[in-house]
Amino acid sequence: MTGLFPPGKGGGEEVAYGGKGKGILIHTLTEGNGMPLTNSTTPANGNEREQVLPLLDKVKLKTLKRGRPRKRFKVLATDKGYDSKEKRAALRKRGIRPQIPKRVWKTKKNRGRPIKISVPRFQQERCFAWYQRKYRRLVVRWERQKLYFDAFIDLATIHIWINKILLVG
């Protein structure tokens, strides 16, 4: 659900030092085949866990039924950076089954039976590979303002969906 991209050359707003150096994080919510649904960006030192619920709130699922659009996914698969008891409880409260691997601390002893969770992460990584291969402008952030970079990410998302619709059907 997260990709670390290099910083804007010369800084800019919302560029900060994170675990791998100076940069930003792109948070992308994708569907099962790796097609991006919504995006947001934060500084590299930001808290990834705080971005889960706002990303879910941005998406309205379109169904062919009448009435209010569905806003609920069945399953949410993320990486270890999004693991917290509060987020798991909030997702369960919304009726979403979280598939989040537990963060393992080296000092703790692993007690009991190991939890087997197979999280299909390659779909998410495919989306970030599309961003890096097809849209070189997103690999390094050159814009000093967050608004412009977010606009380019949204344009890339729209372009991916248009290509999918035209090629498939």
Short mmCIF file of C-alpha atoms in Angstrom, two decimals:
data_model
loop_
_atom_site.label_atom_id
_atom_site.label_comp_id
_atom_site.label_asym_id
_atom_site.label_seq_id
_atom_site.Cartn_x
_atom_site.Cartn_y
_atom_site.Cartn_z
CA MET A 1 0.00 0.00 0.00
CA THR A 2 3.01 2.27 0.23
CA GLY A 3 5.86 3.15 -2.08
CA LEU A 4 8.90 5.22 -1.15
CA PHE A 5 9.97 7.55 -3.91
CA PRO A 6 12.96 9.93 -4.00
CA PRO A 7 12.56 13.55 -2.93
CA GLY A 8 11.91 16.70 -4.86
CA LYS A 9 15.14 18.18 -6.08
CA GLY A 10 15.64 21.14 -3.79
CA GLY A 11 12.99 20.21 -1.25
CA GLY A 12 9.48 21.44 -1.30
CA GLU A 13 6.55 20.99 1.01
CA GLU A 14 5.91 17.63 2.63
CA VAL A 15 9.37 16.23 1.84
CA ALA A 16 11.16 14.89 4.91
CA TYR A 17 13.81 12.46 6.10
CA GLY A 18 12.49 8.95 6.63
CA GLY A 19 14.01 5.51 7.17
CA LYS A 20 15.65 5.40 3.74
CA GLY A 21 16.60 9.06 3.46
CA LYS A 22 14.84 12.15 2.24
CA GLY A 23 11.65 11.57 0.28
CA ILE A 24 7.90 11.09 0.19
CA LEU A 25 5.53 8.17 0.53
CA ILE A 26 2.83 7.46 -2.02
CA HIS A 27 -0.11 5.61 -0.46
CA THR A 28 -2.21 3.84 -3.09
CA LEU A 29 -5.34 1.79 -2.61
CA THR A 30 -5.67 -0.79 -5.38
CA GLU A 31 -8.28 -3.33 -6.33
CA GLY A 32 -7.57 -7.07 -6.70
CA ASN A 33 -5.89 -6.85 -10.11
CA GLY A 34 -3.54 -4.02 -9.17
CA MET A 35 -5.53 -1.19 -10.70
CA PRO A 36 -5.20 1.98 -8.56
CA LEU A 37 -8.35 3.37 -6.97
CA THR A 38 -7.10 6.33 -4.94
CA ASN A 39 -3.79 7.92 -3.92
CA SER A 40 -2.33 10.20 -1.29
CA THR A 41 1.17 11.41 -0.47
CA THR A 42 2.85 12.07 2.86
CA PRO A 43 6.39 12.92 4.01
CA ALA A 44 8.72 9.94 4.35
CA ASN A 45 8.75 10.27 8.13
CA GLY A 46 4.94 10.26 8.35
CA ASN A 47 2.84 7.65 10.08
CA GLU A 48 1.58 5.12 7.52
CA ARG A 49 -1.14 3.81 9.81
CA GLU A 50 -2.96 7.15 9.84
CA GLN A 51 -3.54 6.96 6.06
CA VAL A 52 -5.65 3.77 5.96
CA LEU A 53 -9.04 5.19 6.92
CA PRO A 54 -8.78 8.41 4.85
CA LEU A 55 -7.91 6.31 1.77
CA LEU A 56 -10.92 4.08 2.40
CA ASP A 57 -13.15 7.14 2.81
CA LYS A 58 -12.12 8.48 -0.62
CA VAL A 59 -13.43 5.40 -2.46
CA LYS A 60 -17.04 4.90 -3.45
CA LEU A 61 -17.66 1.52 -5.01
CA LYS A 62 -19.99 1.69 -7.98
CA THR A 63 -22.49 -1.13 -8.21
CA LEU A 64 -25.36 -1.61 -10.60
CA LYS A 65 -27.85 -1.52 -7.75
CA ARG A 66 -29.95 1.49 -6.85
CA GLY A 67 -29.31 3.51 -3.72
CA ARG A 68 -26.27 4.75 -1.89
CA PRO A 69 -22.92 3.57 -3.31
CA ARG A 70 -21.12 0.91 -1.30
CA LYS A 71 -18.11 2.15 0.65
CA ARG A 72 -16.99 -1.17 2.04
CA PHE A 73 -14.41 -3.63 0.82
CA LYS A 74 -14.43 -7.25 1.89
CA VAL A 75 -10.69 -7.62 2.52
CA LEU A 76 -7.85 -5.12 2.96
CA ALA A 77 -4.33 -6.51 2.40
CA THR A 78 -1.41 -4.30 3.46
CA ASP A 79 2.19 -4.62 4.56
CA LYS A 80 3.65 -4.58 8.07
CA GLY A 81 3.83 -0.80 8.23
CA TYR A 82 0.06 -0.56 8.71
CA ASP A 83 -0.15 -3.02 11.63
CA SER A 84 -1.83 -1.73 14.79
CA LYS A 85 -4.58 -2.99 17.05
CA GLU A 86 -6.59 0.20 16.66
CA LYS A 87 -6.60 0.02 12.85
CA ARG A 88 -7.55 -3.66 12.90
CA ALA A 89 -10.46 -2.88 15.22
CA ALA A 90 -11.56 0.09 13.09
CA LEU A 91 -11.49 -2.05 9.94
CA ARG A 92 -13.47 -4.84 11.61
CA LYS A 93 -16.00 -2.28 12.82
CA ARG A 94 -16.51 -1.24 9.19
CA GLY A 95 -16.99 -4.89 8.17
CA ILE A 96 -13.59 -5.20 6.45
CA ARG A 97 -11.39 -8.23 7.13
CA PRO A 98 -7.80 -7.00 7.63
CA GLN A 99 -4.99 -9.11 6.15
CA ILE A 100 -2.07 -7.34 7.78
CA PRO A 101 1.09 -9.24 8.73
CA LYS A 102 2.12 -8.75 12.34
CA ARG A 103 5.18 -6.69 13.09
CA VAL A 104 7.66 -9.06 14.71
CA TRP A 105 9.98 -7.61 17.33
CA LYS A 106 13.35 -9.29 17.67
CA THR A 107 13.26 -9.08 21.47
CA LYS A 108 9.96 -10.89 21.89
CA LYS A 109 9.72 -14.63 22.02
CA ASN A 110 7.28 -16.06 19.54
CA ARG A 111 4.81 -18.00 21.63
CA GLY A 112 2.08 -20.27 20.43
CA ARG A 113 1.21 -21.41 16.97
CA PRO A 114 2.51 -19.17 14.17
CA ILE A 115 -0.17 -17.27 12.28
CA LYS A 116 -0.27 -18.18 8.62
CA ILE A 117 -1.29 -15.18 6.55
CA SER A 118 -0.73 -15.18 2.84
CA VAL A 119 -1.09 -11.59 1.70
CA PRO A 120 -1.19 -11.18 -2.09
CA ARG A 121 1.07 -8.14 -2.33
CA PHE A 122 2.23 -8.55 -5.93
CA GLN A 123 -0.84 -6.70 -7.23
CA GLN A 124 0.15 -3.63 -5.21
CA GLU A 125 3.76 -3.86 -6.33
CA ARG A 126 2.56 -4.13 -9.95
CA CYS A 127 0.82 -0.77 -9.58
CA PHE A 128 4.01 0.89 -8.31
CA ALA A 129 5.96 -0.73 -11.16
CA TRP A 130 3.52 0.87 -13.62
CA TYR A 131 4.07 4.24 -11.97
CA GLN A 132 7.85 3.89 -12.19
CA ARG A 133 8.06 2.40 -15.67
CA LYS A 134 5.41 4.31 -17.58
CA TYR A 135 5.46 7.64 -15.75
CA ARG A 136 9.06 8.71 -15.22
CA ARG A 137 7.91 12.04 -13.83
CA LEU A 138 6.74 10.21 -10.70
CA VAL A 139 10.05 8.46 -10.03
CA VAL A 140 11.74 11.62 -8.77
CA ARG A 141 9.63 14.43 -7.41
CA TRP A 142 10.67 17.61 -9.18
CA GLU A 143 7.73 19.73 -8.10
CA ARG A 144 8.14 21.89 -5.03
CA GLN A 145 4.43 21.96 -4.26
CA LYS A 146 2.49 18.90 -3.15
CA LEU A 147 -0.55 19.87 -5.21
CA TYR A 148 1.28 19.51 -8.52
CA PHE A 149 2.78 16.13 -7.67
CA ASP A 150 -0.60 14.81 -6.50
CA ALA A 151 -2.12 16.00 -9.78
CA PHE A 152 0.47 14.00 -11.75
CA ILE A 153 -0.29 10.89 -9.70
CA ASP A 154 -4.01 11.34 -10.37
CA LEU A 155 -3.35 11.78 -14.10
CA ALA A 156 -1.27 8.59 -14.10
CA THR A 157 -4.12 6.75 -12.34
CA ILE A 158 -6.64 8.00 -14.91
CA HIS A 159 -4.32 7.05 -17.76
CA ILE A 160 -3.89 3.51 -16.37
CA TRP A 161 -7.67 3.09 -16.17
CA ILE A 162 -8.23 4.46 -19.70
CA ASN A 163 -5.65 2.04 -21.10
CA LYS A 164 -7.31 -0.83 -19.24
CA ILE A 165 -10.77 0.07 -20.54
CA LEU A 166 -9.63 0.56 -24.15
CA LEU A 167 -7.51 -2.59 -24.31
CA VAL A 168 -9.92 -4.91 -22.55
CA GLY A 169 -13.15 -3.70 -23.61
#
